[in-house]
Tab-separated table of C-alpha atoms in Angstrom:
chain	number	residue	atom	x	y	z
A	1217	MET	CA	-20.837	-1.637	-8.630
A	1218	THR	CA	-17.766	-2.421	-10.940
A	1219	ASN	CA	-14.576	-3.492	-9.541
A	1220	SER	CA	-12.903	-0.372	-10.994
A	1221	SER	CA	-15.159	1.815	-9.108
A	1222	ILE	CA	-14.446	-0.162	-5.800
A	1223	ASP	CA	-10.865	0.246	-6.667
A	1224	ARG	CA	-11.299	4.037	-7.137
A	1225	THR	CA	-13.120	4.480	-3.851
A	1226	PHE	CA	-10.655	2.378	-1.850
A	1227	ALA	CA	-7.818	4.289	-3.423
A	1228	ALA	CA	-9.331	7.601	-2.605
A	1229	LEU	CA	-9.971	6.483	1.089
A	1230	ALA	CA	-6.485	4.968	1.411
A	1231	ASP	CA	-5.039	8.343	2.504
A	1232	PRO	CA	-5.486	9.503	6.081
A	1233	TYR	CA	-5.917	13.103	5.001
A	1234	ARG	CA	-8.612	12.197	2.468
A	1235	ARG	CA	-10.559	10.123	5.205
A	1236	ARG	CA	-10.330	13.029	7.640
A	1237	THR	CA	-11.740	15.245	4.730
A	1238	ILE	CA	-14.691	12.841	4.523
A	1239	ASP	CA	-15.277	13.120	8.237
A	1240	LEU	CA	-15.248	16.870	7.834
A	1241	LEU	CA	-17.722	16.699	5.077
A	1242	ARG	CA	-20.189	14.408	6.804
A	1243	GLU	CA	-20.758	17.384	9.162
A	1244	ARG	CA	-21.532	19.715	6.420
A	1245	PRO	CA	-20.174	21.047	2.787
A	1246	ARG	CA	-17.092	23.270	3.154
A	1247	ARG	CA	-14.975	25.445	1.076
A	1248	ALA	CA	-11.547	23.962	-0.007
A	1249	GLY	CA	-9.678	26.640	2.274
A	1250	GLU	CA	-11.587	25.682	5.201
A	1251	LEU	CA	-10.652	22.070	4.645
A	1252	ALA	CA	-7.089	22.778	4.307
A	1253	GLN	CA	-7.081	24.804	7.547
A	1254	ALA	CA	-8.884	22.144	9.478
A	1255	LEU	CA	-6.393	19.528	8.278
A	1256	GLY	CA	-3.304	21.651	8.487
A	1257	LEU	CA	-2.441	21.409	4.838
A	1258	LEU	CA	-1.208	23.944	2.283
A	1259	ALA	CA	-3.393	24.746	-0.481
A	1260	PRO	CA	-1.714	22.709	-3.180
A	1261	ALA	CA	-1.756	19.511	-1.115
A	1262	MET	CA	-5.453	20.135	-0.159
A	1263	SER	CA	-6.148	20.486	-3.890
A	1264	ARG	CA	-4.437	17.366	-4.784
A	1265	HIS	CA	-6.403	15.361	-2.229
A	1266	LEU	CA	-9.801	16.986	-3.230
A	1267	ARG	CA	-9.106	16.085	-7.013
A	1268	ILE	CA	-8.641	12.509	-6.115
A	1269	LEU	CA	-11.909	12.535	-4.141
A	1270	ARG	CA	-13.561	14.119	-7.066
A	1271	GLN	CA	-12.276	11.855	-9.408
A	1272	SER	CA	-13.386	8.872	-7.429
A	1273	GLY	CA	-16.906	10.434	-7.341
A	1274	VAL	CA	-16.780	10.400	-3.450
A	1275	VAL	CA	-17.259	14.275	-3.457
A	1276	GLU	CA	-18.519	17.001	-5.750
A	1277	GLU	CA	-17.581	20.482	-6.248
A	1278	THR	CA	-20.088	23.451	-6.672
A	1279	HIS	CA	-19.793	27.144	-7.103
A	1280	PRO	CA	-22.059	29.525	-5.281
A	1281	GLU	CA	-23.829	31.941	-7.521
A	1282	PHE	CA	-22.259	34.954	-5.826
A	1283	ASP	CA	-18.567	33.996	-6.653
A	1284	ALA	CA	-17.687	31.400	-9.079
A	1285	ARG	CA	-14.011	31.414	-7.619
A	1286	VAL	CA	-15.203	29.789	-4.394
A	1287	ARG	CA	-15.333	25.985	-4.457
A	1288	ILE	CA	-17.701	24.103	-2.081
A	1289	TYR	CA	-17.096	20.457	-1.644
A	1290	ALA	CA	-19.729	17.982	-0.425
A	1291	LEU	CA	-20.134	14.266	-0.141
A	1292	ARG	CA	-21.889	12.139	-2.840
A	1293	ALA	CA	-23.521	9.147	-1.342
A	1294	GLY	CA	-23.224	6.807	-4.387
A	1295	PRO	CA	-19.740	5.534	-4.034
A	1296	ILE	CA	-19.784	5.115	-0.346
A	1297	GLU	CA	-23.375	3.225	-0.505
A	1298	GLU	CA	-21.917	0.946	-3.341
A	1299	LEU	CA	-18.773	0.356	-0.976
A	1300	LYS	CA	-20.968	-0.446	1.898
A	1301	ALA	CA	-23.142	-2.949	-0.239
A	1302	TRP	CA	-19.999	-4.556	-1.479
A	1303	LEU	CA	-18.677	-4.883	2.068
A	1304	GLU	CA	-22.033	-6.322	3.183
A	1305	GLU	CA	-21.937	-9.021	0.576
A	1306	THR	CA	-18.330	-9.905	1.550
A	1307	GLU	CA	-19.268	-10.146	5.249
A	1308	LYS	CA	-22.249	-12.285	4.254
A	1309	GLY	CA	-19.957	-14.723	2.476
A	1310	TRP	CA	-17.640	-14.913	5.269
A	1311	ALA	CA	-20.628	-15.609	7.805
A	1312	GLU	CA	-21.928	-18.458	5.454
A	1313	GLN	CA	-18.357	-20.021	5.216
A	1314	LEU	CA	-17.943	-19.703	9.078
A	1315	ALA	CA	-21.407	-21.309	9.669
A	1316	ALA	CA	-20.668	-24.076	7.220
A	1317	PHE	CA	-17.069	-24.758	9.109
A	1318	LYS	CA	-18.820	-24.665	12.387
A	1319	GLU	CA	-21.252	-27.184	11.313
A	1320	LYS	CA	-18.562	-29.513	9.942
A	1321	VAL	CA	-16.640	-29.261	13.282
A	1322	GLU	CA	-19.716	-29.912	15.332
A	1323	GLU	CA	-20.310	-33.179	13.158
A	1324	ALA	CA	-16.912	-34.490	14.058
């Protein structure tokens, strides 16, 4: 994962409405209007949040065959999995540093 993709993912998740959108999409894919209603947002505000989530790669937009005007949003696993891997590596580094610190303290 590149630093720029980590930055985009963190930026996308920085807003509480976008995090709540992710929570809703974890349950199942949803229409934009459904998301706006669940979050109590007007359509233009929801559209801005969804655009940021799409640009970061966290969600994808599809259109059902029966009506191209309908937009269905779903989570994309890639960015979240990459962020999780980065966090695990960061946690591993901290654990190693704390273990080394503990060892030095116990030697004293």
